[in-house]
Coordinates of C-alpha atoms and ligand atoms in Angstrom, one line a residue:
M1 CA -75.5 88.1 -148.6
N2 CA -72.5 86.2 -147.5
L3 CA -72.3 86.4 -144.0
K4 CA -68.8 85.4 -143.8
D5 CA -67.6 87.6 -146.9
E6 CA -69.3 90.7 -145.0
F7 CA -67.9 89.9 -141.7
I8 CA -64.5 89.8 -142.7
K9 CA -65.1 93.2 -145.0
Y10 CA -66.7 94.9 -142.3
F11 CA -63.6 94.4 -139.8
V12 CA -61.0 95.1 -142.4
E13 CA -62.6 98.3 -143.2
H14 CA -62.7 99.0 -139.5
G15 CA -58.5 98.7 -139.5
H16 CA -58.4 94.7 -138.7
V17 CA -56.1 92.4 -140.6
E18 CA -58.0 89.2 -141.7
I19 CA -55.6 86.6 -141.0
P20 CA -56.1 82.9 -142.2
S21 CA -57.8 80.2 -140.1
A22 CA -55.2 77.9 -138.1
P23 CA -55.2 74.3 -139.3
L24 CA -58.0 72.5 -137.4
I25 CA -55.5 70.2 -135.5
P26 CA -53.4 72.7 -133.1
E27 CA -49.9 72.1 -134.3
N28 CA -48.2 73.1 -131.0
D29 CA -50.7 71.9 -128.1
P30 CA -51.0 67.9 -127.7
T31 CA -53.7 68.4 -125.0
V32 CA -56.1 68.8 -127.4
L33 CA -57.4 67.0 -130.5
F34 CA -58.7 69.9 -132.4
N35 CA -59.2 73.8 -132.3
T36 CA -62.5 74.4 -130.6
A37 CA -62.8 78.2 -130.5
G38 CA -61.3 81.0 -132.6
M39 CA -59.1 82.3 -130.0
Q40 CA -57.2 79.0 -129.2
P41 CA -54.5 79.5 -131.9
L42 CA -54.2 83.5 -130.7
I43 CA -53.1 82.6 -126.9
P44 CA -49.9 83.5 -126.9
Y45 CA -50.7 87.2 -128.4
L46 CA -53.6 87.6 -126.0
L47 CA -51.0 86.8 -123.1
G48 CA -48.5 89.9 -124.9
E49 CA -46.4 88.4 -127.5
P50 CA -46.9 91.0 -130.6
H51 CA -48.6 89.5 -133.4
P52 CA -46.7 89.7 -136.8
K53 CA -50.1 91.3 -138.4
G54 CA -50.7 93.8 -135.7
K55 CA -53.2 94.5 -133.1
R56 CA -56.5 94.3 -134.9
L57 CA -57.2 90.9 -136.4
C58 CA -60.1 89.0 -137.8
D59 CA -60.6 85.7 -139.3
A60 CA -63.3 82.7 -139.9
Q61 CA -61.3 80.0 -137.5
K62 CA -62.5 76.2 -138.7
C63 CA -63.3 74.7 -135.2
V64 CA -64.3 71.1 -134.4
R65 CA -66.3 70.3 -130.8
L66 CA -66.8 66.8 -129.8
T67 CA -68.7 67.6 -126.6
D68 CA -72.2 67.7 -128.7
L69 CA -71.5 64.6 -130.6
D70 CA -74.2 62.6 -129.4
E71 CA -76.9 65.7 -130.0
I72 CA -75.7 65.8 -134.0
G73 CA -79.1 65.3 -135.8
D74 CA -81.1 67.8 -134.0
K75 CA -81.1 71.1 -135.8
T76 CA -78.5 73.3 -134.3
H77 CA -75.8 71.0 -133.4
H78 CA -72.5 70.3 -135.5
T79 CA -69.0 68.6 -135.0
F80 CA -67.5 71.1 -137.4
F81 CA -68.2 74.9 -137.5
E82 CA -66.7 78.2 -138.5
M83 CA -66.7 81.0 -135.9
L84 CA -66.6 84.6 -137.1
G85 CA -64.0 86.5 -134.6
N86 CA -62.5 89.9 -134.2
W87 CA -59.6 90.7 -132.0
S88 CA -58.0 93.5 -130.2
L89 CA -54.4 92.5 -128.8
G90 CA -54.2 95.3 -126.0
D91 CA -55.7 97.8 -128.4
Y92 CA -59.7 99.2 -128.4
F93 CA -61.5 97.6 -125.8
K94 CA -65.2 97.7 -124.4
K95 CA -66.7 100.7 -126.4
E96 CA -65.1 100.2 -129.8
S97 CA -66.2 96.5 -129.4
I98 CA -69.7 97.0 -128.5
H99 CA -70.0 99.7 -130.9
Y100 CA -68.5 97.7 -134.1
S101 CA -70.6 94.5 -132.9
F102 CA -74.1 96.7 -132.8
E103 CA -73.1 98.7 -136.2
F104 CA -72.4 95.3 -137.7
L105 CA -75.8 93.8 -136.5
T106 CA -77.7 96.7 -137.1
K107 CA -76.4 98.4 -140.1
I108 CA -75.0 95.6 -142.2
L109 CA -76.9 93.0 -141.3
N110 CA -79.9 95.1 -140.8
I111 CA -81.1 93.2 -137.8
P112 CA -83.8 95.6 -135.9
I113 CA -82.6 96.6 -132.8
E114 CA -86.2 95.4 -131.2
R115 CA -84.8 91.9 -131.9
L116 CA -81.6 92.3 -129.8
A117 CA -81.1 91.7 -126.2
V118 CA -77.5 91.2 -124.3
T119 CA -76.1 90.0 -120.8
V120 CA -72.8 91.3 -119.1
F121 CA -71.2 89.9 -116.4
E122 CA -72.5 90.5 -113.0
G123 CA -69.2 90.4 -111.4
N124 CA -67.9 87.9 -108.3
N125 CA -65.6 88.3 -105.5
D126 CA -63.0 89.2 -107.9
I127 CA -64.1 91.1 -110.6
P128 CA -66.7 94.1 -110.0
R129 CA -69.9 94.3 -112.2
D130 CA -69.4 95.3 -115.8
D131 CA -71.5 98.3 -115.6
T132 CA -69.5 99.9 -118.4
S133 CA -70.3 97.5 -120.9
A134 CA -73.9 98.1 -119.7
E135 CA -73.6 101.7 -120.4
I136 CA -72.6 101.3 -123.7
W137 CA -75.1 99.3 -124.5
K138 CA -77.9 101.7 -123.5
S139 CA -76.0 104.7 -125.2
L140 CA -76.7 103.0 -128.5
G141 CA -80.6 102.2 -127.8
I142 CA -80.4 98.8 -125.8
P143 CA -82.9 99.5 -123.3
E144 CA -82.6 98.2 -119.6
E145 CA -85.1 95.9 -119.5
R146 CA -83.2 94.2 -122.3
I147 CA -80.3 93.9 -120.6
A148 CA -79.4 90.8 -117.9
Y149 CA -76.6 90.3 -115.5
L150 CA -75.3 87.2 -115.2
G151 CA -72.5 85.4 -113.1
V152 CA -69.5 83.3 -113.9
E153 CA -71.5 80.6 -115.4
D154 CA -72.7 82.6 -118.2
N155 CA -70.7 85.9 -118.8
F156 CA -66.9 85.0 -117.9
W157 CA -65.0 83.4 -120.6
I158 CA -62.0 80.9 -120.7
A159 CA -60.8 78.0 -122.5
G160 CA -60.3 75.0 -120.4
D161 CA -59.3 75.9 -116.6
S162 CA -56.4 78.4 -117.3
G163 CA -55.3 80.9 -119.5
P164 CA -56.5 84.2 -120.5
C165 CA -59.8 85.1 -119.4
G166 CA -62.4 88.2 -118.8
G167 CA -65.6 89.1 -118.3
D168 CA -68.1 89.0 -121.5
T169 CA -71.0 90.4 -123.1
E170 CA -73.3 88.5 -125.1
I171 CA -75.9 89.2 -127.9
F172 CA -79.0 87.6 -128.2
Y173 CA -81.5 87.8 -130.9
F174 CA -85.2 87.0 -130.5
R175 CA -85.9 84.2 -133.1
S176 CA -89.6 83.7 -133.2
K177 CA -92.8 85.1 -135.1
D178 CA -94.5 85.5 -131.4
E179 CA -94.7 89.2 -130.2
I180 CA -91.3 90.3 -128.4
P181 CA -91.6 90.6 -125.1
A182 CA -90.4 93.9 -123.4
K183 CA -88.3 92.4 -120.8
F184 CA -85.6 90.1 -121.6
D185 CA -85.4 86.6 -120.0
P186 CA -82.3 85.0 -121.3
E187 CA -83.8 81.5 -119.9
D188 CA -86.6 82.1 -122.6
D189 CA -84.9 79.9 -125.5
R190 CA -86.9 82.0 -127.9
W191 CA -84.0 84.2 -127.3
V192 CA -80.8 82.8 -129.2
E193 CA -77.0 83.9 -128.4
I194 CA -75.4 85.0 -131.6
W195 CA -72.1 86.6 -130.8
N196 CA -69.9 86.8 -127.7
N197 CA -67.7 89.4 -127.0
V198 CA -64.8 88.7 -124.3
F199 CA -62.9 91.3 -122.1
M200 CA -60.0 89.3 -122.1
E201 CA -58.1 91.2 -119.2
F202 CA -57.3 88.6 -116.8
H203 CA -54.9 85.7 -116.5
K204 CA -56.3 82.5 -114.4
D205 CA -53.4 80.3 -113.5
E206 CA -53.2 76.6 -112.8
S207 CA -54.4 77.3 -108.8
G208 CA -56.9 79.3 -110.0
K209 CA -55.4 82.6 -109.1
I210 CA -56.6 85.7 -111.1
T211 CA -53.8 88.3 -112.3
E212 CA -54.2 91.4 -114.7
L213 CA -52.7 90.5 -118.2
S214 CA -50.2 93.0 -119.4
Q215 CA -52.7 94.4 -122.0
K216 CA -56.5 94.3 -122.1
N217 CA -57.8 92.2 -125.3
V218 CA -61.1 91.7 -126.8
D219 CA -61.9 88.7 -128.1
T220 CA -65.3 87.8 -130.1
G221 CA -66.7 84.9 -131.6
M222 CA -69.8 84.6 -133.8
G223 CA -71.4 81.2 -134.8
L224 CA -71.7 81.3 -138.7
E225 CA -74.3 78.5 -139.0
R226 CA -76.4 79.8 -136.2
V227 CA -76.2 83.6 -137.4
V228 CA -77.0 82.5 -141.0
A229 CA -80.1 80.6 -139.9
V230 CA -81.3 83.7 -138.0
L231 CA -80.9 85.5 -141.3
E232 CA -82.7 82.9 -143.7
G233 CA -85.2 82.9 -141.2
V234 CA -85.0 78.9 -140.1
T235 CA -85.1 77.1 -137.2
D236 CA -83.3 74.2 -138.5
N237 CA -79.4 74.9 -139.5
Y238 CA -79.6 72.3 -142.0
Q239 CA -82.6 74.0 -144.0
T240 CA -80.1 77.2 -144.6
S241 CA -78.3 77.9 -147.8
I242 CA -75.0 76.3 -146.1
W243 CA -76.4 72.9 -146.4
K244 CA -78.3 72.9 -149.4
E245 CA -76.4 71.2 -151.8
M246 CA -74.9 68.9 -149.4
I247 CA -78.7 67.8 -148.4
E248 CA -79.8 67.9 -152.0
A249 CA -77.0 65.2 -152.5
I250 CA -78.2 63.0 -149.9
E251 CA -81.6 63.2 -151.0
K252 CA -80.2 62.4 -154.6
V253 CA -77.9 58.8 -153.5
S254 CA -80.9 57.7 -151.1
K255 CA -83.7 58.7 -153.4
K256 CA -85.4 59.9 -150.4
T257 CA -86.5 63.3 -149.1
Y258 CA -85.2 65.1 -146.4
E259 CA -88.8 65.6 -144.8
G260 CA -89.3 62.2 -142.8
N261 CA -85.5 61.3 -142.8
E262 CA -84.0 64.2 -140.9
I263 CA -81.8 62.7 -138.6
S264 CA -80.2 60.4 -140.4
M265 CA -79.9 62.8 -143.1
R266 CA -78.3 65.5 -140.8
I267 CA -76.0 63.0 -139.2
I268 CA -74.7 62.1 -142.8
A269 CA -74.1 65.9 -143.7
D270 CA -72.6 66.8 -140.4
H271 CA -69.8 64.0 -140.3
I272 CA -69.0 63.9 -143.8
R273 CA -68.5 67.6 -143.9
T274 CA -66.3 67.5 -140.7
S275 CA -64.3 64.2 -142.1
V276 CA -63.4 66.3 -145.2
F277 CA -62.1 68.8 -143.0
I278 CA -60.2 66.4 -140.6
S279 CA -58.6 64.3 -143.6
A280 CA -57.7 68.0 -145.4
D281 CA -55.7 69.2 -142.7
P282 CA -51.9 69.6 -143.0
A283 CA -51.5 67.0 -140.2
G284 CA -52.2 64.3 -142.7
I285 CA -54.7 62.6 -140.3
K286 CA -56.2 59.2 -141.3
P287 CA -58.6 56.8 -139.8
S288 CA -57.0 54.7 -137.0
N289 CA -57.9 53.7 -133.6
T290 CA -56.1 56.4 -131.7
D291 CA -56.7 60.5 -131.2
Q292 CA -58.2 62.5 -134.2
G293 CA -57.6 59.3 -136.4
Y294 CA -60.2 57.7 -134.2
I295 CA -62.7 60.4 -134.2
L296 CA -62.4 60.2 -138.2
R297 CA -63.1 56.7 -138.3
R298 CA -66.1 57.2 -135.8
L299 CA -67.4 60.1 -137.8
I300 CA -67.0 58.0 -141.0
R301 CA -68.5 54.5 -139.8
R302 CA -71.4 56.4 -137.9
A303 CA -72.2 58.2 -141.3
I304 CA -72.2 54.8 -142.8
R305 CA -74.5 53.3 -140.4
H306 CA -76.9 56.1 -141.2
A307 CA -76.6 55.8 -144.5
K308 CA -77.5 52.1 -144.6
K309 CA -80.4 52.9 -142.3
L310 CA -81.8 55.2 -145.1
G311 CA -81.2 52.1 -147.5
I312 CA -77.9 53.6 -149.6
D313 CA -76.5 51.3 -151.9
M314 CA -73.4 50.6 -150.1
T315 CA -71.4 49.4 -153.5
A316 CA -71.7 52.6 -154.8
N317 CA -69.1 55.4 -154.0
W318 CA -72.1 56.9 -152.2
M319 CA -70.2 59.5 -149.9
E320 CA -68.2 60.9 -152.7
P321 CA -70.9 63.0 -154.3
I322 CA -71.7 64.5 -151.0
A323 CA -68.4 65.3 -150.0
L324 CA -67.9 67.2 -153.6
E325 CA -70.4 69.2 -152.8
V326 CA -68.6 70.0 -149.4
I327 CA -65.3 70.8 -151.4
K328 CA -67.2 72.8 -153.7
K329 CA -68.5 75.1 -151.2
Y330 CA -65.0 75.4 -149.3
E331 CA -62.6 75.1 -151.4
N332 CA -62.3 78.9 -152.1
Y333 CA -62.0 79.8 -148.7
Y334 CA -59.4 76.9 -147.2
K335 CA -56.7 76.2 -149.5
E336 CA -56.0 72.6 -147.7
I337 CA -59.3 71.8 -149.1
K338 CA -58.8 72.2 -152.8
D339 CA -55.2 70.9 -152.4
N340 CA -55.8 67.8 -150.6
K341 CA -59.2 66.9 -152.4
E342 CA -58.0 63.7 -153.9
V343 CA -56.4 62.6 -150.4
V344 CA -60.1 63.3 -149.0
L345 CA -61.8 61.3 -151.4
E346 CA -59.6 58.6 -151.0
V347 CA -60.0 58.4 -147.3
L348 CA -63.7 58.2 -147.5
K349 CA -63.4 55.6 -150.2
N350 CA -61.0 53.4 -148.4
E351 CA -62.5 53.8 -144.8
S352 CA -66.0 53.1 -146.5
V353 CA -65.0 49.7 -148.5
K354 CA -63.0 48.9 -145.1
F355 CA -66.1 49.0 -142.9
N356 CA -68.4 47.3 -145.9
R357 CA -66.5 44.5 -145.4
T358 CA -67.9 43.8 -142.2
L359 CA -71.1 45.8 -141.4
E360 CA -73.3 43.5 -143.1
K361 CA -72.3 40.6 -140.6
G362 CA -72.0 42.6 -137.8
L363 CA -75.5 44.0 -138.0
K364 CA -76.7 40.3 -138.4
E365 CA -74.6 39.4 -135.1
F366 CA -76.2 42.6 -133.6
D367 CA -79.6 41.4 -134.1
K368 CA -78.5 38.0 -133.0
M369 CA -77.4 39.5 -129.5
L370 CA -80.6 40.9 -129.2
N371 CA -82.3 37.8 -129.1
H372 CA -79.7 36.3 -126.7
L373 CA -79.6 39.2 -124.0
N374 CA -78.7 39.1 -120.3
G375 CA -81.3 41.5 -119.0
N376 CA -81.3 44.9 -120.7
I377 CA -77.8 45.0 -121.2
I378 CA -74.8 44.3 -124.2
D379 CA -72.3 42.7 -122.2
K380 CA -68.3 43.1 -122.4
D381 CA -67.8 40.4 -124.6
N382 CA -70.4 41.5 -127.4
A383 CA -69.3 44.7 -127.4
F384 CA -66.0 43.7 -127.8
K385 CA -66.5 41.4 -130.7
L386 CA -68.5 44.0 -132.3
Y387 CA -65.3 46.4 -132.0
D388 CA -63.0 44.1 -133.1
T389 CA -64.4 41.5 -135.5
Y390 CA -67.0 43.9 -137.3
G391 CA -64.8 47.2 -136.5
F392 CA -67.9 49.0 -134.8
P393 CA -66.7 52.0 -132.6
I394 CA -68.3 51.4 -129.1
E395 CA -70.0 54.7 -129.8
L396 CA -72.1 53.5 -132.3
T397 CA -72.8 50.2 -130.5
E398 CA -74.2 52.5 -127.8
E399 CA -76.2 54.3 -130.4
M400 CA -77.4 51.3 -131.5
A401 CA -78.3 49.9 -128.0
K402 CA -80.0 53.1 -127.1
E403 CA -82.0 52.8 -130.3
H404 CA -83.5 49.3 -128.3
N405 CA -83.3 50.8 -125.3
L406 CA -80.6 48.8 -124.2
K407 CA -77.3 49.9 -122.7
V408 CA -73.6 48.7 -122.8
D409 CA -71.3 47.5 -120.2
M410 CA -69.0 50.2 -120.9
E411 CA -66.8 49.1 -117.9
G412 CA -66.5 45.9 -119.0
F413 CA -65.7 47.0 -122.8
K414 CA -62.9 49.4 -121.2
E415 CA -61.4 46.6 -119.2
K416 CA -61.1 44.2 -122.2
F417 CA -60.0 46.8 -124.4
Q418 CA -57.2 47.5 -122.6
A419 CA -56.0 43.8 -121.9
H420 CA -56.3 43.5 -125.7
Q421 CA -54.2 46.8 -126.2
E422 CA -51.5 45.2 -123.9
L423 CA -51.3 42.4 -126.2
S424 CA -51.4 44.1 -129.5
R425 CA -48.5 46.4 -128.2
T426 CA -46.5 43.4 -127.6
A427 CA -46.9 42.1 -131.2
S428 CA -46.3 45.4 -132.5
K429 CA -43.1 45.6 -131.1
G430 CA -42.4 42.4 -133.0
K431 CA -43.6 43.9 -136.3
F432 CA -41.3 46.8 -135.9
K433 CA -38.5 44.7 -136.2
G434 CA -39.7 43.9 -139.8
G435 CA -40.3 47.4 -140.3
L436 CA -44.4 47.5 -140.4
M437 CA -44.8 49.9 -137.9
G438 CA -44.7 52.9 -140.3
H439 CA -41.3 54.7 -138.8
S440 CA -38.4 54.8 -140.8
E441 CA -35.0 53.9 -139.3
I442 CA -33.9 57.7 -139.2
E443 CA -37.3 58.8 -137.5
T444 CA -36.9 55.8 -135.0
K445 CA -33.0 57.5 -134.5
Y446 CA -35.0 60.9 -133.8
H447 CA -37.2 59.5 -131.5
T448 CA -34.4 58.5 -129.0
A449 CA -32.3 61.5 -129.8
T450 CA -35.3 63.7 -128.8
H451 CA -35.4 61.8 -125.4
L452 CA -31.6 62.4 -124.7
L453 CA -32.2 66.1 -125.9
N454 CA -35.1 66.5 -123.2
A455 CA -32.8 65.2 -120.5
A456 CA -29.7 67.4 -121.4
L457 CA -32.1 70.6 -121.6
K458 CA -32.9 69.6 -118.0
I459 CA -29.1 69.6 -117.0
V460 CA -28.2 72.6 -118.6
V461 CA -31.0 75.1 -118.4
G462 CA -32.8 74.3 -115.5
K463 CA -35.0 71.5 -114.0
D464 CA -38.2 72.8 -114.7
V465 CA -37.8 72.8 -118.5
H466 CA -40.5 70.3 -119.9
Q467 CA -41.6 69.0 -123.0
K468 CA -44.2 71.1 -125.0
G469 CA -44.1 69.3 -128.1
S470 CA -42.5 67.5 -130.9
N471 CA -42.3 66.5 -134.3
I472 CA -40.4 64.5 -136.0
N473 CA -39.9 63.6 -140.1
E474 CA -37.1 61.8 -142.3
E475 CA -35.0 65.0 -142.2
R476 CA -35.2 66.2 -138.6
M477 CA -36.6 66.6 -135.4
R478 CA -38.4 69.5 -133.8
F479 CA -38.7 69.8 -129.7
D480 CA -40.6 72.5 -127.8
F481 CA -39.9 73.0 -124.5
S482 CA -40.9 75.7 -121.8
C483 CA -38.0 78.4 -121.1
D484 CA -38.2 81.6 -120.6
H485 CA -35.4 82.9 -122.2
K486 CA -33.4 82.7 -125.5
L487 CA -30.5 79.9 -125.1
S488 CA -26.9 81.4 -125.2
D489 CA -24.5 79.8 -127.8
E490 CA -22.7 78.4 -124.7
E491 CA -26.1 76.6 -123.6
K492 CA -27.0 75.4 -127.2
Q493 CA -23.0 74.2 -127.4
K494 CA -23.1 72.3 -123.7
V495 CA -26.6 70.6 -124.6
E496 CA -25.2 69.3 -128.1
D497 CA -21.8 68.1 -126.4
L498 CA -23.9 66.3 -123.6
V499 CA -26.3 64.5 -126.0
N500 CA -23.0 63.6 -128.4
T501 CA -21.2 62.1 -125.1
W502 CA -24.2 60.2 -124.4
I503 CA -24.6 58.7 -127.7
K504 CA -20.7 57.7 -127.9
E505 CA -21.4 56.1 -124.2
D506 CA -23.6 53.4 -126.2
L507 CA -26.1 53.5 -123.1
P508 CA -28.8 50.8 -123.6
V509 CA -32.2 51.6 -124.6
T510 CA -34.8 49.4 -122.0
M511 CA -38.5 49.6 -121.9
T512 CA -41.2 48.6 -119.4
T513 CA -44.7 48.3 -119.2
M514 CA -46.3 49.5 -115.9
S515 CA -49.3 51.1 -114.5
K516 CA -49.3 55.1 -114.9
E517 CA -49.2 55.4 -111.2
E518 CA -46.1 53.3 -110.9
A519 CA -44.3 55.2 -113.9
I520 CA -45.3 58.6 -112.1
Q521 CA -43.7 57.0 -108.9
S522 CA -40.7 56.0 -110.6
G523 CA -40.1 59.7 -111.9
A524 CA -40.6 59.1 -115.3
E525 CA -41.2 62.3 -117.4
A526 CA -44.3 62.6 -119.2
M527 CA -45.9 65.2 -121.0
F528 CA -49.3 65.2 -120.4
I529 CA -50.0 62.4 -118.4
E530 CA -53.9 62.7 -118.0
K531 CA -53.5 61.8 -122.0
Y532 CA -52.0 58.2 -121.4
A533 CA -53.9 55.0 -121.0
D534 CA -53.9 53.5 -117.8
I535 CA -51.2 51.0 -118.6
V536 CA -47.8 53.0 -120.2
N537 CA -44.6 52.2 -121.3
V538 CA -42.0 53.5 -119.9
Y539 CA -38.3 54.0 -121.8
K540 CA -35.1 54.1 -120.1
I541 CA -31.6 55.2 -121.4
G542 CA -28.9 54.2 -119.5
E543 CA -29.1 56.6 -116.4
V544 CA -30.2 59.7 -118.3
S545 CA -33.6 59.6 -119.3
L546 CA -37.0 58.1 -118.0
E547 CA -39.9 58.8 -120.2
I548 CA -43.5 57.5 -120.7
C549 CA -43.6 57.0 -124.3
G550 CA -45.4 55.0 -127.1
G551 CA -41.7 54.3 -128.6
P552 CA -40.6 53.1 -130.8
H553 CA -36.6 53.4 -130.2
V554 CA -33.4 52.4 -131.2
E555 CA -32.1 49.8 -128.7
H556 CA -28.6 51.5 -128.1
T557 CA -27.5 55.1 -128.5
N558 CA -24.6 54.9 -130.6
L559 CA -26.8 54.0 -133.4
L560 CA -27.5 57.5 -133.6
G561 CA -24.3 59.3 -135.1
H562 CA -24.0 62.9 -134.5
F563 CA -26.6 65.5 -132.7
K564 CA -26.5 68.8 -134.1
I565 CA -28.6 71.5 -133.2
T566 CA -29.6 73.6 -136.3
K567 CA -31.9 76.1 -135.2
E568 CA -33.0 77.8 -131.8
E569 CA -36.0 80.2 -131.8
A570 CA -39.3 81.2 -129.9
S571 CA -42.2 79.0 -130.4
S572 CA -44.9 81.2 -128.7
A573 CA -44.7 83.0 -124.9
G574 CA -42.8 81.1 -122.7
V575 CA -42.0 78.1 -125.0
R576 CA -38.9 77.8 -127.2
R577 CA -38.0 75.3 -130.4
I578 CA -35.5 73.3 -131.3
K579 CA -34.8 72.0 -134.6
A580 CA -31.8 69.3 -134.7
I581 CA -30.5 67.0 -136.9
L582 CA -28.7 63.5 -136.6
E583 CA -25.4 63.2 -138.9
Ligands
LIG601 N1 -63.9 82.7 -127.2 C1 -65.4 82.8 -126.8 C2 -65.9 82.0 -127.6 O1 -65.4 81.0 -128.1 C3 -65.1 84.3 -128.1 O2 -64.9 84.1 -129.0 O3 -67.2 82.2 -127.4

């Protein structure tokens, strides 16, 4: 039985429309690196915007969670996973939701009711105890002693600090050969959570205030890996049918058995699978030293280090047969995996060739460091040397240090790292003049035009317009901003005129490097302040715009030509999108 197929089939039969997984890398939310839950791409619709596919949806959403990165290597953690989910957007609520879950588990998956237990929200000062859910469970045959009432920590769900939220009911499965205790104890880890039904009827704003949403929603999430392990009766997720071929491929290239080498093999399997998905994503991520690119680099390099531990021949293209198994497993579900197969294999190969050049020497250097330790700490100079000269992500050095019961001077490393970044920024500015930065001339112009557009919107539409996202390619710029109404023709015209006036005035564009604090005090506009390093670049355009930005920008505005808005449309709830060109 294939859980993913059965899940979708069941919910489609019950009036849901299957929607494709959103990309792993969110298109419109630079505050997060990856989608971490099935509901994340659906936030605007949970808040009330009508979804084009209707009010009942289901899918398998690709997710990456990095909070557990250090735990990869154990039996149950993964960086990439698929979350199965069904949603009601203001349609059915608790009763149907619980009935569907119960029927799917007991009738389709044939899980005996004796193995099930549930938790429900015990309530707090704002929200009463969820007796409704408890009663529904009881009506289905779940006895009172198999229902536990828990507080906000366990039974209230929200993605991050603000947004749509609500109490939830979680379903547990007794995963053990022991006799099943009559009373359910959620602290007893033989009971594992398999499904979460969230009743999203509230909105929490940034100040923490809770209000009712205009509609009552259901958001459910079931971790595919865990349920497959339950169904297949194993406690090690990597021994399920999901991982079988990948683990076998690793056994083959390493000429070792899984037994006795579990940790390294799990890390390799997990990290290669996640790397395949990240590099196949439409965002076109390549290994680099920032954001998603850095995560990709870290995963690949950590997999390589563990492959070396297993004695795999580093000169062979050993990652490819493993990656091919991942591709084979998922290409029929996720089109981008099929379409970008060659890109993925290239990324893995290139990054591995790159790291192999320095890996051997770096490991020797690390051993040398062990012989000249000052206390039980790898000092900042050595940690930085491993990073800068040998390409060891700092987390890799930390992991190696831990294996020798050592620590790394992380604070010191960060200081050195930042000082180094300043130097390379200056250097890359020089390089950019020679066109080496990877931004074409036209893209650079669009960057500058983006700042002018942002400033013009603030004048024409209102001071509380803020940038929510931006995307530039050779053909056009796209700009998302907070705004509660469709722009009128007059507003669009005014914005266009203002930008064109500033272009004609040939305003100078200047850059100053300063601390984040200073930048904020000087009133610089910043999209997501917590995302920036402590030292930032602030770009000033005449007296009209001041923004924290990584650049690059043109030196004066009349290089931009003529600015024209080609489209203005809704992007998500409370966010509008402008597409514009320079002619
Ligand atoms: N949002 C909930 C979760 O991620 C249910 O989908 O667990």
